[in-house]
Amino acid sequence: MLRFSISGRTFHFRQPAGTSRGVYTTRHSWFITLTDSERPGVAGVGECAPLPDLSCDDIVGYEQTLSSLCSTVVATGTIDEGIWRPYPSMRFGMETAMRSLAHPDGLIYDTPFTRGEVGIPINGLVWMGNYEEMRQRMEEKIRLGFRCVKLKIGAIDFEQELDLVKRIRQRFSPEVIELRLDANGAFSPQDALKKLDRLSRYHIHSIEQPIRQHQWGEMARLCKNSPIPIALDEELIGVNLPDMKAALLDTIRPSYIILKPSLHGGMLGAEEWIRMAEARNIGSWVTSALESNVGLSAIAQFAAHVYGCPPQMPQGLGTGQLFTDNIESPIIIRGDQLFFLPQNQ
């Protein structure tokens, strides 16, 4: 017989995490713990971590809704598609808890990554800040050996951000450093193409969400005319049904989509996005959504499962050192790769 419990925990960032939507200093998560009376002493744990003002299931009474949903799983032993689809962060936590309970080592997937045989290439993330802060963070990522650097832009003067991009390209060719940008919807539809044209001089791999979501016509126009490949992120939030996903991809036609299981339907929903994108020759990669190491470990295992070991493209999984009070985890960064350390090592 299955049983569940829910606990909450607040994590504290080592330094404020700035985005064009605001600055995070703390992060709250709920943890589902599943047990089975037929397997005493064994538990599965999953993290539910909605992002305030961004997740479609960032709702009043979150814990009460989560408890109600967990009760349906305890009663039936399965995750009901129709009930759980509107709640991606809750679904991701439950999927993780159920998979880790079922696996003898508490793993989510059995892959060469979880066996400690290969690492996952990741990008080095440069958070928003003032010019000097971003310059120093960028230099640090390169010094640490990252060959793919992701720069969050849209919070300071565009000319200064352009100068940061220029600095990288003056020193490193695209073959040495792959440069990704994330605008978090900071550009307006009126000036976006002009800014993309200027950025394109510096051989940008891709830019995430140049304008805010829910502007399908404008985004489709940008994807068609942009000199930089466009990736969708926030645009996918709340698009949980297969028909809606197909309509979005067919209308906008992005070059890439970026999947965060906590935001985009849990692991099953993210895998559905990936399959539908591949059918349309649209690329993808997976990133975390500022979860603790519990969620990050699950997402890394998921990435190794869906993309192979190692994935061909760097993933966005370098967030395990964000918090001063993170939970201990078997994942570790070496150079520009994330590794999993099995319990027997």
mmCIF file of C-alpha atoms in Angstrom, residues 87-304:
data_model
loop_
_atom_site.group_PDB
_atom_site.id
_atom_site.type_symbol
_atom_site.label_atom_id
_atom_site.label_comp_id
_atom_site.label_asym_id
_atom_site.label_seq_id
_atom_site.Cartn_x
_atom_site.Cartn_y
_atom_site.Cartn_z
ATOM 1 C CA TYR A 87 0.024 20.883 -12.833
ATOM 2 C CA PRO A 88 3.493 20.357 -14.373
ATOM 3 C CA SER A 89 5.618 21.093 -11.299
ATOM 4 C CA MET A 90 3.474 18.765 -9.177
ATOM 5 C CA ARG A 91 3.555 16.104 -11.875
ATOM 6 C CA PHE A 92 7.341 16.286 -12.121
ATOM 7 C CA GLY A 93 7.644 15.777 -8.367
ATOM 8 C CA MET A 94 5.288 12.801 -8.383
ATOM 9 C CA GLU A 95 6.962 11.218 -11.425
ATOM 10 C CA THR A 96 10.322 11.519 -9.675
ATOM 11 C CA ALA A 97 8.994 10.078 -6.418
ATOM 12 C CA MET A 98 7.350 7.110 -8.146
ATOM 13 C CA ARG A 99 10.358 6.290 -10.307
ATOM 14 C CA SER A 100 12.829 6.577 -7.446
ATOM 15 C CA LEU A 101 10.599 4.403 -5.236
ATOM 16 C CA ALA A 102 10.457 1.725 -7.924
ATOM 17 C CA HIS A 103 14.200 1.623 -8.592
ATOM 18 C CA PRO A 104 16.361 -0.329 -6.124
ATOM 19 C CA ASP A 105 18.975 2.452 -5.978
ATOM 20 C CA GLY A 106 16.473 5.308 -5.917
ATOM 21 C CA LEU A 107 17.387 6.294 -9.479
ATOM 22 C CA ILE A 108 15.014 7.707 -12.080
ATOM 23 C CA TYR A 109 16.579 6.052 -15.133
ATOM 24 C CA ASP A 110 19.344 3.487 -15.611
ATOM 25 C CA THR A 111 21.810 4.952 -18.145
ATOM 26 C CA PRO A 112 25.598 5.196 -18.627
ATOM 27 C CA PHE A 113 25.264 8.596 -16.917
ATOM 28 C CA THR A 114 23.747 7.166 -13.719
ATOM 29 C CA ARG A 115 26.306 4.372 -13.782
ATOM 30 C CA GLY A 116 29.046 7.021 -13.649
ATOM 31 C CA GLU A 117 30.469 6.079 -17.056
ATOM 32 C CA VAL A 118 29.922 9.369 -18.927
ATOM 33 C CA GLY A 119 29.130 12.995 -18.148
ATOM 34 C CA ILE A 120 26.608 15.402 -19.614
ATOM 35 C CA PRO A 121 28.006 18.543 -21.313
ATOM 36 C CA ILE A 122 26.419 21.668 -19.822
ATOM 37 C CA ASN A 123 26.472 25.385 -20.512
ATOM 38 C CA GLY A 124 27.980 27.904 -18.135
ATOM 39 C CA LEU A 125 25.201 30.274 -17.020
ATOM 40 C CA VAL A 126 25.912 33.994 -16.594
ATOM 41 C CA TRP A 127 23.180 35.615 -14.509
ATOM 42 C CA MET A 128 22.014 39.170 -15.025
ATOM 43 C CA GLY A 129 23.690 41.895 -13.037
ATOM 44 C CA ASN A 130 25.416 45.175 -13.744
ATOM 45 C CA TYR A 131 28.013 45.310 -16.488
ATOM 46 C CA GLU A 132 31.017 44.558 -14.299
ATOM 47 C CA GLU A 133 29.282 41.710 -12.453
ATOM 48 C CA MET A 134 28.306 40.050 -15.727
ATOM 49 C CA ARG A 135 31.778 40.538 -17.183
ATOM 50 C CA GLN A 136 33.389 38.877 -14.169
ATOM 51 C CA ARG A 137 30.905 35.992 -14.201
ATOM 52 C CA MET A 138 31.506 35.491 -17.903
ATOM 53 C CA GLU A 139 35.268 35.410 -17.405
ATOM 54 C CA GLU A 140 34.872 32.919 -14.554
ATOM 55 C CA LYS A 141 32.828 30.509 -16.685
ATOM 56 C CA ILE A 142 35.441 30.582 -19.432
ATOM 57 C CA ARG A 143 38.255 30.136 -16.886
ATOM 58 C CA LEU A 144 36.492 27.063 -15.494
ATOM 59 C CA GLY A 145 36.572 25.480 -18.930
ATOM 60 C CA PHE A 146 33.030 25.938 -20.220
ATOM 61 C CA ARG A 147 32.892 25.691 -24.000
ATOM 62 C CA CYS A 148 29.253 26.799 -24.109
ATOM 63 C CA VAL A 149 28.285 29.995 -22.289
ATOM 64 C CA LYS A 150 24.720 31.207 -21.828
ATOM 65 C CA LEU A 151 24.320 34.917 -21.176
ATOM 66 C CA LYS A 152 21.088 36.285 -19.722
ATOM 67 C CA ILE A 153 20.349 39.677 -21.241
ATOM 68 C CA GLY A 154 17.591 42.266 -21.054
ATOM 69 C CA ALA A 155 18.171 43.812 -17.626
ATOM 70 C CA ILE A 156 20.854 46.419 -18.375
ATOM 71 C CA ASP A 157 21.548 48.765 -21.274
ATOM 72 C CA PHE A 158 21.549 46.874 -24.575
ATOM 73 C CA GLU A 159 24.775 48.560 -25.722
ATOM 74 C CA GLN A 160 26.551 47.219 -22.650
ATOM 75 C CA GLU A 161 25.188 43.732 -23.261
ATOM 76 C CA LEU A 162 26.332 43.967 -26.857
ATOM 77 C CA ASP A 163 29.794 44.892 -25.618
ATOM 78 C CA LEU A 164 29.897 41.784 -23.399
ATOM 79 C CA VAL A 165 29.067 39.603 -26.397
ATOM 80 C CA LYS A 166 31.690 41.398 -28.472
ATOM 81 C CA ARG A 167 34.326 40.776 -25.779
ATOM 82 C CA ILE A 168 33.815 37.023 -26.028
ATOM 83 C CA ARG A 169 34.061 36.968 -29.805
ATOM 84 C CA GLN A 170 37.180 39.121 -29.876
ATOM 85 C CA ARG A 171 38.947 36.393 -27.879
ATOM 86 C CA PHE A 172 37.191 33.163 -28.868
ATOM 87 C CA SER A 173 35.858 31.901 -32.161
ATOM 88 C CA PRO A 174 32.471 30.110 -32.342
ATOM 89 C CA GLU A 175 34.405 26.839 -32.645
ATOM 90 C CA VAL A 176 36.018 27.461 -29.252
ATOM 91 C CA ILE A 177 33.107 29.048 -27.337
ATOM 92 C CA GLU A 178 29.467 28.455 -28.246
ATOM 93 C CA LEU A 179 27.458 31.481 -27.154
ATOM 94 C CA ARG A 180 23.792 31.270 -26.230
ATOM 95 C CA LEU A 181 21.624 34.190 -25.181
ATOM 96 C CA ASP A 182 18.438 34.309 -23.105
ATOM 97 C CA ALA A 183 16.367 37.479 -23.365
ATOM 98 C CA ASN A 184 13.505 36.252 -21.136
ATOM 99 C CA GLY A 185 11.080 38.255 -23.299
ATOM 100 C CA ALA A 186 12.907 41.546 -22.762
ATOM 101 C CA PHE A 187 12.723 42.851 -26.361
ATOM 102 C CA SER A 188 9.673 44.545 -27.812
ATOM 103 C CA PRO A 189 8.201 43.268 -31.104
ATOM 104 C CA GLN A 190 9.089 46.634 -32.641
ATOM 105 C CA ASP A 191 12.816 46.595 -31.865
ATOM 106 C CA ALA A 192 13.531 42.863 -31.606
ATOM 107 C CA LEU A 193 14.647 42.265 -35.189
ATOM 108 C CA LYS A 194 16.991 45.258 -35.144
ATOM 109 C CA LYS A 195 18.637 43.987 -31.947
ATOM 110 C CA LEU A 196 18.885 40.464 -33.315
ATOM 111 C CA ASP A 197 20.597 41.816 -36.443
ATOM 112 C CA ARG A 198 23.218 43.579 -34.340
ATOM 113 C CA LEU A 199 23.801 40.539 -32.114
ATOM 114 C CA SER A 200 24.130 38.244 -35.114
ATOM 115 C CA ARG A 201 27.494 39.780 -36.029
ATOM 116 C CA TYR A 202 28.987 37.811 -33.166
ATOM 117 C CA HIS A 203 27.981 34.293 -34.270
ATOM 118 C CA ILE A 204 25.310 33.514 -31.676
ATOM 119 C CA HIS A 205 24.181 29.879 -31.452
ATOM 120 C CA SER A 206 20.630 30.801 -30.399
ATOM 121 C CA ILE A 207 18.555 33.267 -28.415
ATOM 122 C CA GLU A 208 15.763 32.247 -26.068
ATOM 123 C CA GLN A 209 12.430 34.017 -25.993
ATOM 124 C CA PRO A 210 13.378 37.413 -27.498
ATOM 125 C CA ILE A 211 9.841 38.759 -26.903
ATOM 126 C CA ARG A 212 7.260 37.908 -24.272
ATOM 127 C CA GLN A 213 5.076 34.869 -24.755
ATOM 128 C CA HIS A 214 1.501 34.786 -26.125
ATOM 129 C CA GLN A 215 2.400 36.772 -29.242
ATOM 130 C CA TRP A 216 2.365 33.889 -31.701
ATOM 131 C CA GLY A 217 2.090 36.040 -34.815
ATOM 132 C CA GLU A 218 4.985 38.299 -33.837
ATOM 133 C CA MET A 219 7.101 35.364 -32.698
ATOM 134 C CA ALA A 220 6.443 33.509 -35.955
ATOM 135 C CA ARG A 221 7.556 36.594 -37.885
ATOM 136 C CA LEU A 222 10.746 36.795 -35.851
ATOM 137 C CA CYS A 223 11.510 33.091 -36.287
ATOM 138 C CA LYS A 224 11.098 33.463 -40.037
ATOM 139 C CA ASN A 225 13.288 36.560 -40.374
ATOM 140 C CA SER A 226 15.790 36.405 -37.504
ATOM 141 C CA PRO A 227 19.472 35.979 -38.417
ATOM 142 C CA ILE A 228 19.864 34.155 -35.072
ATOM 143 C CA PRO A 229 18.068 30.836 -34.431
ATOM 144 C CA ILE A 230 15.266 31.402 -31.927
ATOM 145 C CA ALA A 231 14.479 29.040 -29.039
ATOM 146 C CA LEU A 232 11.173 29.014 -27.173
ATOM 147 C CA ASP A 233 11.015 28.633 -23.394
ATOM 148 C CA GLU A 234 8.339 30.655 -21.580
ATOM 149 C CA GLU A 235 6.169 30.336 -24.705
ATOM 150 C CA LEU A 236 5.608 26.655 -23.868
ATOM 151 C CA ILE A 237 4.280 27.271 -20.342
ATOM 152 C CA GLY A 238 0.643 26.311 -19.950
ATOM 153 C CA VAL A 239 0.522 24.604 -23.341
ATOM 154 C CA ASN A 240 -0.190 21.172 -21.931
ATOM 155 C CA LEU A 241 -2.428 19.399 -24.473
ATOM 156 C CA PRO A 242 -1.013 17.671 -27.590
ATOM 157 C CA ASP A 243 -3.231 19.620 -29.999
ATOM 158 C CA MET A 244 -2.120 22.925 -28.457
ATOM 159 C CA LYS A 245 1.529 21.879 -28.673
ATOM 160 C CA ALA A 246 1.167 20.973 -32.344
ATOM 161 C CA ALA A 247 -0.572 24.287 -33.103
ATOM 162 C CA LEU A 248 2.182 26.282 -31.380
ATOM 163 C CA LEU A 249 5.024 24.482 -33.152
ATOM 164 C CA ASP A 250 3.300 24.639 -36.554
ATOM 165 C CA THR A 251 2.465 28.336 -36.190
ATOM 166 C CA ILE A 252 5.720 29.696 -34.772
ATOM 167 C CA ARG A 253 8.234 27.238 -36.285
ATOM 168 C CA PRO A 254 11.137 27.933 -33.883
ATOM 169 C CA SER A 255 14.614 26.537 -34.407
ATOM 170 C CA TYR A 256 14.694 25.094 -30.886
ATOM 171 C CA ILE A 257 12.543 24.507 -27.834
ATOM 172 C CA ILE A 258 13.977 24.399 -24.317
ATOM 173 C CA LEU A 259 12.319 22.040 -21.869
ATOM 174 C CA LYS A 260 12.022 22.471 -18.130
ATOM 175 C CA PRO A 261 10.025 19.513 -16.792
ATOM 176 C CA SER A 262 8.763 21.577 -13.841
ATOM 177 C CA LEU A 263 7.269 24.098 -16.259
ATOM 178 C CA HIS A 264 6.493 22.041 -19.338
ATOM 179 C CA GLY A 265 4.466 19.034 -18.292
ATOM 180 C CA GLY A 266 6.750 16.967 -16.103
ATOM 181 C CA MET A 267 8.965 14.324 -17.663
ATOM 182 C CA LEU A 268 6.152 12.794 -19.723
ATOM 183 C CA GLY A 269 5.058 16.187 -21.021
ATOM 184 C CA ALA A 270 8.623 17.235 -21.833
ATOM 185 C CA GLU A 271 9.223 13.992 -23.713
ATOM 186 C CA GLU A 272 6.018 14.624 -25.654
ATOM 187 C CA TRP A 273 7.323 18.077 -26.627
ATOM 188 C CA ILE A 274 10.643 16.572 -27.733
ATOM 189 C CA ARG A 275 9.000 13.941 -29.949
ATOM 190 C CA MET A 276 6.699 16.497 -31.575
ATOM 191 C CA ALA A 277 9.597 18.892 -32.168
ATOM 192 C CA GLU A 278 11.781 16.175 -33.697
ATOM 193 C CA ALA A 279 8.962 15.325 -36.131
ATOM 194 C CA ARG A 280 9.183 18.937 -37.340
ATOM 195 C CA ASN A 281 13.014 19.109 -37.443
ATOM 196 C CA ILE A 282 13.034 21.408 -34.420
ATOM 197 C CA GLY A 283 15.916 20.903 -31.987
ATOM 198 C CA SER A 284 15.696 20.894 -28.209
ATOM 199 C CA TRP A 285 17.599 20.637 -24.975
ATOM 200 C CA VAL A 286 16.685 20.390 -21.295
ATOM 201 C CA THR A 287 17.355 22.826 -18.471
ATOM 202 C CA SER A 288 16.561 23.038 -14.795
ATOM 203 C CA ALA A 289 14.178 25.624 -13.362
ATOM 204 C CA LEU A 290 16.135 26.536 -10.235
ATOM 205 C CA GLU A 291 15.232 23.340 -8.390
ATOM 206 C CA SER A 292 17.344 22.001 -5.550
ATOM 207 C CA ASN A 293 19.716 19.119 -6.211
ATOM 208 C CA VAL A 294 16.816 16.656 -5.867
ATOM 209 C CA GLY A 295 15.050 18.089 -8.909
ATOM 210 C CA LEU A 296 18.307 18.784 -10.740
ATOM 211 C CA SER A 297 19.444 15.171 -10.382
ATOM 212 C CA ALA A 298 16.128 13.939 -11.778
ATOM 213 C CA ILE A 299 16.304 16.327 -14.753
ATOM 214 C CA ALA A 300 19.889 15.285 -15.521
ATOM 215 C CA GLN A 301 18.874 11.627 -15.484
ATOM 216 C CA PHE A 302 15.930 12.471 -17.752
ATOM 217 C CA ALA A 303 18.221 14.306 -20.209
ATOM 218 C CA ALA A 304 20.551 11.301 -20.402
#
